[in-house]
Every structure is written in structure tokens, then in C-alpha cells.
Tab-separated table of C-alpha atoms and ligand atoms in Angstrom:
chain	number	residue	atom	x	y	z
A	1	UNK	CA	12.222	72.567	76.285
A	2	UNK	CA	11.367	75.354	73.866
A	3	UNK	CA	10.344	74.020	70.471
A	4	UNK	CA	10.677	76.243	67.414
A	5	UNK	CA	8.430	75.971	64.375
A	6	UNK	CA	9.584	76.959	60.891
A	7	UNK	CA	6.852	76.888	58.232
A	8	UNK	CA	8.130	75.776	54.837
A	9	UNK	CA	6.910	78.019	52.026
A	10	UNK	CA	7.328	75.115	49.604
A	11	UNK	CA	3.766	74.190	50.550
A	12	UNK	CA	2.393	77.742	50.155
A	13	UNK	CA	0.811	79.316	47.081
A	14	UNK	CA	3.848	80.526	45.087
A	15	UNK	CA	1.857	83.383	43.575
A	16	UNK	CA	1.385	85.039	46.991
A	17	UNK	CA	4.495	84.160	48.975
A	18	UNK	CA	4.815	87.578	50.618
A	19	UNK	CA	1.370	87.132	52.156
A	20	UNK	CA	2.232	83.572	53.191
A	21	UNK	CA	5.321	84.744	55.041
A	22	UNK	CA	3.389	87.515	56.774
A	23	UNK	CA	0.676	85.081	57.819
A	24	UNK	CA	3.283	82.693	59.227
A	25	UNK	CA	4.891	85.464	61.247
A	26	UNK	CA	1.510	86.682	62.539
A	27	UNK	CA	0.747	83.092	63.594
A	28	UNK	CA	3.882	82.915	65.736
A	29	UNK	CA	6.397	81.203	63.465
A	30	UNK	CA	10.003	81.233	64.679
A	31	UNK	CA	11.642	81.221	61.220
A	32	UNK	CA	10.733	80.868	57.551
A	33	UNK	CA	12.046	77.698	55.919
A	34	UNK	CA	13.003	78.177	52.264
A	35	UNK	CA	13.601	74.997	50.236
A	36	UNK	CA	16.099	75.654	47.475
A	37	UNK	CA	16.127	72.927	44.794
A	38	UNK	CA	18.270	72.928	41.678
A	39	UNK	CA	16.896	70.097	39.525
A	40	UNK	CA	20.114	68.151	40.097
A	41	UNK	CA	20.399	67.185	43.775
A	42	UNK	CA	16.627	66.708	43.662
A	43	UNK	CA	14.434	66.632	40.528
A	44	UNK	CA	12.522	69.871	41.197
A	45	UNK	CA	13.627	73.495	40.757
A	46	UNK	CA	12.303	76.063	43.244
A	47	UNK	CA	13.844	79.325	44.467
A	48	UNK	CA	17.083	81.252	44.192
A	49	UNK	CA	18.670	83.874	46.418
A	50	UNK	CA	16.538	86.646	44.936
A	51	UNK	CA	13.517	84.984	46.513
A	52	UNK	CA	15.170	85.085	49.936
A	53	UNK	CA	15.878	88.794	49.435
A	54	UNK	CA	12.320	89.477	48.347
A	55	UNK	CA	10.713	87.538	51.192
A	56	UNK	CA	12.996	89.078	53.802
A	57	UNK	CA	11.251	92.370	53.057
A	58	UNK	CA	7.975	90.839	54.300
A	59	UNK	CA	9.187	89.508	57.628
A	60	UNK	CA	11.547	90.147	60.489
A	61	UNK	CA	11.892	86.403	61.081
A	62	UNK	CA	15.138	84.657	60.212
A	63	UNK	CA	15.178	82.981	56.815
A	64	UNK	CA	16.205	79.341	57.183
A	65	UNK	CA	17.560	78.230	53.806
A	66	UNK	CA	17.622	74.487	53.089
A	67	UNK	CA	19.939	73.942	50.129
A	68	UNK	CA	18.959	70.823	48.172
A	69	UNK	CA	21.518	71.543	45.487
A	70	UNK	CA	24.617	70.013	43.942
A	71	UNK	CA	27.872	71.886	44.655
A	72	UNK	CA	26.369	73.711	47.643
A	73	UNK	CA	29.654	75.515	48.388
A	74	UNK	CA	29.001	77.669	45.273
A	75	UNK	CA	25.786	78.977	46.773
A	76	UNK	CA	26.766	79.702	50.350
A	77	UNK	CA	28.029	83.268	49.927
A	78	UNK	CA	25.184	84.465	47.665
A	79	UNK	CA	22.505	83.165	50.024
A	80	UNK	CA	24.289	84.598	53.061
A	81	UNK	CA	24.460	87.989	51.316
A	82	UNK	CA	20.747	87.740	50.572
A	83	UNK	CA	20.013	87.753	54.277
A	84	UNK	CA	19.693	84.072	55.173
A	85	UNK	CA	19.970	83.651	58.927
A	86	UNK	CA	20.703	79.942	58.663
A	87	UNK	CA	21.959	77.891	55.742
A	88	UNK	CA	21.690	74.108	55.772
A	89	UNK	CA	23.594	71.937	53.317
A	90	UNK	CA	23.215	68.207	52.673
A	91	UNK	CA	26.112	66.005	53.729
A	92	UNK	CA	25.397	63.810	50.676
A	93	UNK	CA	26.173	66.736	48.348
A	94	UNK	CA	29.890	66.635	49.240
A	95	UNK	CA	32.628	64.265	48.181
A	96	UNK	CA	34.036	64.036	51.693
A	97	UNK	CA	34.557	65.615	55.076
A	98	UNK	CA	37.034	68.272	53.951
A	99	UNK	CA	34.757	70.069	51.456
A	100	UNK	CA	31.750	69.645	53.762
A	101	UNK	CA	33.600	71.277	56.646
A	102	UNK	CA	34.847	74.044	54.357
A	103	UNK	CA	31.287	74.848	53.294
A	104	UNK	CA	30.048	74.883	56.916
A	105	UNK	CA	32.957	77.129	57.902
A	106	UNK	CA	32.135	79.448	54.992
A	107	UNK	CA	28.516	79.692	56.166
A	108	UNK	CA	29.645	80.674	59.653
A	109	UNK	CA	32.224	83.123	58.302
A	110	UNK	CA	29.487	84.752	56.227
A	111	UNK	CA	27.499	85.408	59.397
A	112	UNK	CA	24.819	82.695	59.120
A	113	UNK	CA	24.204	79.633	61.288
A	114	UNK	CA	25.464	76.481	59.574
A	115	UNK	CA	23.235	73.420	59.407
A	116	UNK	CA	23.806	69.940	58.033
A	117	UNK	CA	21.009	67.806	56.579
A	118	UNK	CA	20.753	64.027	56.363
A	119	UNK	CA	18.614	62.145	53.859
A	120	UNK	CA	16.602	59.278	55.349
A	121	UNK	CA	19.118	56.617	54.277
A	122	UNK	CA	22.173	58.534	55.544
A	123	UNK	CA	23.337	57.270	58.948
A	124	UNK	CA	24.303	59.548	61.874
A	125	UNK	CA	27.901	58.376	61.475
A	126	UNK	CA	28.151	60.495	58.298
A	127	UNK	CA	28.520	63.492	60.629
A	128	UNK	CA	31.264	61.971	62.740
A	129	UNK	CA	34.079	64.326	61.655
A	130	UNK	CA	31.890	67.412	61.248
A	131	UNK	CA	30.681	68.031	64.815
A	132	UNK	CA	31.619	71.520	65.936
A	133	UNK	CA	31.159	72.924	62.418
A	134	UNK	CA	27.328	72.974	62.489
A	135	UNK	CA	24.734	74.475	64.845
A	136	UNK	CA	21.799	72.375	63.639
A	137	UNK	CA	21.209	68.904	62.226
A	138	UNK	CA	18.244	68.645	59.870
A	139	UNK	CA	16.982	65.069	59.975
A	140	UNK	CA	14.916	64.482	56.846
A	141	UNK	CA	11.814	62.539	57.771
A	142	UNK	CA	10.826	62.218	54.095
A	143	UNK	CA	12.935	61.865	50.960
A	144	UNK	CA	13.916	65.468	50.071
A	145	UNK	CA	12.208	66.964	47.045
A	146	UNK	CA	8.542	67.619	47.766
A	147	UNK	CA	5.980	68.686	50.339
A	148	UNK	CA	3.078	66.523	51.364
A	149	UNK	CA	4.828	63.172	51.738
A	150	UNK	CA	4.085	60.855	54.684
A	151	UNK	CA	6.314	61.017	57.770
A	152	UNK	CA	8.845	58.180	58.052
A	153	UNK	CA	8.501	56.921	61.638
A	154	UNK	CA	11.588	54.782	61.178
A	155	UNK	CA	13.609	58.038	61.492
A	156	UNK	CA	12.724	58.370	65.197
A	157	UNK	CA	15.682	56.279	66.452
A	158	UNK	CA	18.012	58.426	64.349
A	159	UNK	CA	16.605	61.582	65.960
A	160	UNK	CA	17.087	59.998	69.401
A	161	UNK	CA	20.637	58.999	68.621
A	162	UNK	CA	21.631	62.433	67.317
A	163	UNK	CA	19.911	64.232	70.188
A	164	UNK	CA	21.774	62.043	72.674
A	165	UNK	CA	25.059	62.686	70.899
A	166	UNK	CA	24.383	66.440	70.888
A	167	UNK	CA	23.668	66.328	74.623
A	168	UNK	CA	26.782	64.300	75.366
A	169	UNK	CA	29.042	66.633	73.414
A	170	UNK	CA	27.444	69.705	74.909
A	171	UNK	CA	28.023	68.417	78.424
A	172	UNK	CA	31.622	67.709	77.531
A	173	UNK	CA	31.824	71.282	76.100
A	174	UNK	CA	33.446	69.865	73.045
A	175	UNK	CA	34.845	72.658	70.836
A	176	UNK	CA	33.221	75.115	73.237
A	177	UNK	CA	30.057	75.260	71.137
A	178	UNK	CA	26.452	75.420	72.367
A	179	UNK	CA	24.266	72.320	72.022
A	180	UNK	CA	23.550	71.391	68.437
A	181	UNK	CA	19.850	71.719	67.668
A	182	UNK	CA	18.025	68.711	66.223
A	183	UNK	CA	15.571	69.692	63.487
A	184	UNK	CA	13.109	67.543	61.559
A	185	UNK	CA	11.731	68.146	58.085
A	186	UNK	CA	9.020	66.218	56.272
A	187	UNK	CA	5.515	65.087	57.179
A	188	UNK	CA	5.443	67.085	60.411
A	189	UNK	CA	1.917	67.660	61.698
A	190	UNK	CA	0.152	67.614	65.067
A	191	UNK	CA	0.309	63.808	65.138
A	192	UNK	CA	3.997	63.379	64.216
A	193	UNK	CA	5.470	66.513	65.851
A	194	UNK	CA	5.111	65.185	69.437
A	195	UNK	CA	6.886	61.958	68.430
A	196	UNK	CA	9.833	63.972	67.126
A	197	UNK	CA	9.926	66.237	70.169
A	198	UNK	CA	9.846	63.221	72.471
A	199	UNK	CA	12.783	61.820	70.488
A	200	UNK	CA	14.735	65.041	71.055
A	201	UNK	CA	13.906	67.399	68.181
A	202	UNK	CA	13.511	71.066	69.130
A	203	UNK	CA	13.016	72.588	65.673
A	204	UNK	CA	10.137	71.559	63.448
A	205	UNK	CA	9.903	72.360	59.746
A	206	UNK	CA	6.301	72.115	58.616
A	207	UNK	CA	5.002	72.626	55.083
A	208	UNK	CA	1.594	71.229	54.278
A	209	UNK	CA	0.366	71.149	57.874
A	210	UNK	CA	0.734	74.961	58.007
A	211	UNK	CA	-0.029	75.938	54.406
A	212	UNK	CA	-3.061	73.998	53.287
A	213	UNK	CA	-6.426	74.645	51.736
A	214	UNK	CA	-8.239	72.899	54.586
A	215	UNK	CA	-7.378	75.407	57.339
A	216	UNK	CA	-5.829	78.835	57.912
A	217	UNK	CA	-2.132	79.346	58.624
A	218	UNK	CA	-3.102	80.536	62.121
A	219	UNK	CA	-5.095	77.363	62.781
A	220	UNK	CA	-2.330	75.133	61.413
A	221	UNK	CA	0.300	76.840	63.554
A	222	UNK	CA	-1.930	76.737	66.635
A	223	UNK	CA	-2.561	73.007	66.198
A	224	UNK	CA	1.159	72.295	65.876
A	225	UNK	CA	2.056	74.503	68.808
A	226	UNK	CA	-0.586	72.885	71.024
A	227	UNK	CA	0.645	69.415	70.078
A	228	UNK	CA	4.173	70.118	71.298
A	229	UNK	CA	3.357	72.238	74.343
A	230	UNK	CA	3.107	70.144	77.475
A	231	UNK	CA	-0.098	70.823	79.377
A	232	UNK	CA	0.374	72.878	82.520
A	233	UNK	CA	0.268	70.299	85.356
A	234	UNK	CA	-1.335	72.857	87.689
A	235	UNK	CA	-4.331	73.360	85.392
A	236	UNK	CA	-7.323	71.060	84.911
B	301	LIG	C1	11.101	68.546	51.378
B	301	LIG	C2	11.348	69.871	52.025
B	301	LIG	C3	10.424	70.183	53.139
B	301	LIG	C4	8.967	70.257	52.739
B	301	LIG	C5	8.179	69.786	53.914
B	301	LIG	O1	12.160	68.258	50.552
B	301	LIG	O2	12.666	69.898	52.562
B	301	LIG	O3	10.816	71.372	53.809
B	301	LIG	O4	8.525	71.539	52.386
B	301	LIG	O5	6.856	69.696	53.553
B	301	LIG	P1	5.829	68.831	54.402
B	301	LIG	O6	5.816	69.391	55.786
B	301	LIG	O7	4.539	68.994	53.690
B	301	LIG	O8	6.311	67.411	54.390
B	302	LIG	ZN1	13.192	71.625	53.792
């Protein structure tokens, strides 16, 4: 199973984000994860769509925008126009299934891949009526809002459950869509990444394990990649 790694620039030095994005691409990143926070859905304020536009000029990788904002439907079109390849909204930011589905449909109509994120306390059942509208589920393995928090191992059964559900629906060819990708975000490092992959995640968002003062971006990416790449049984 191919596992993708998306470094989160939330953990990078904000004064040199262009260089951070270039370093991530050079180190083999599959996407750049951009955490958008509005000071309402989460306490912090981070980036707007102009940042996505600016960073897209430094990389050919898809920009994976994680909207931690209230009223996410207002922001879908602007971020899509700014070149986001994927836009993920939080299910908790909507008042019900109808507006959530409308926002996911708007993301797809704008040409980006729709994703849906779940806070740690939100159960998988919150997605029940939304399957088919999203390409990726972002399972938060920390409380959204900051980099550098410890991984919540109690999220592993949720990852397993959603991965199993994705597999079941894919086999049944429900809505004719490809398998929904299970992504994890928060506290992902070389120790926790294999646990998530074993549980069924195939997309890893990693902030402080890639962008840290203690090692280079290349070393951080290499450590993560090695941790989730099964050793070749013919070697050794
Ligand atoms: C948290 C963000 C994450 C964050 C991850 O709200 O969604 O993307 O940057 O950072 P680490 O990997 O350090 O937990
Ligand atoms: Zn994120």
C-alpha cells in the first residue's frame, strides 16, 4: 500500500515558508498541508488564500488545505481559485448534513478534491450521510489548533473502523467512487506513523516531525518514510 506524506507548514518557520515548501518537495513530500485557522473554529489565526497562492509558486506539489474555520462554505471557492488541490472541511463546522454535503459538492465542482475532517471526539457515524461526497477522511489524532501535541492512540480504533468502511463501500462500488483515503493529522512521527498505517491510514500529515530544529527536513522525511515502508523480504 502506497503511503503519502504531507508535511504541515504550521510547524515550519513562518518567515521562510517558501524555502520550507521547497525543502519538503526536495525531500519527497507528496503534498503540502496548509492549516487555515480563523480564530473562531480554533483559537489561533494562521493563513489565508493568498498564502496558498504564494506558496504554490514554490512547488509543483498539490496544496492540501485543511480549513479549521467557522462557516467553511464561504471559503471554498476562494481557496479553490488560489490553486488548492484538496480542500478539507470539518464536519463539526456545519449545522447538519445538507450544508456539509453542499460544501463538499462545491469543492468538487471547483475542481479540488473534497475532504472531511473529524475532531477526536467526533464519532465515525457523523459521516454516515456524507459518503460519496468526499475523497478523503482526515482523522484528527490531536485536538485541532496547534502543532507539537502528543498523538492520541485512542484514535486508532476509529481509523480502523473508517478504513474498513471505506474498503467495504469501495468493494460495493457505492456511488461509483474510488476508495476514500484515510488520512491522519496530529502527532505523527516515526513511532506513531506505523501504528496509523497498520490501522489503515494511507495519508500522513506531519508537522513537527518534519519541520524541527533538531534535524533537517530531509532527515525528518526519510525517517518517516522508512518507518512506513515495509522492509523488502528478499533482502537481509
Ligand atoms: C493541527 C494541525 C496539524 C498540525 C500537525 O491542528 O491540523 O496539521 O500542523 O502538527 P504535528 O504533526 O506537529 O502534530
Ligand atoms: Zn492539519
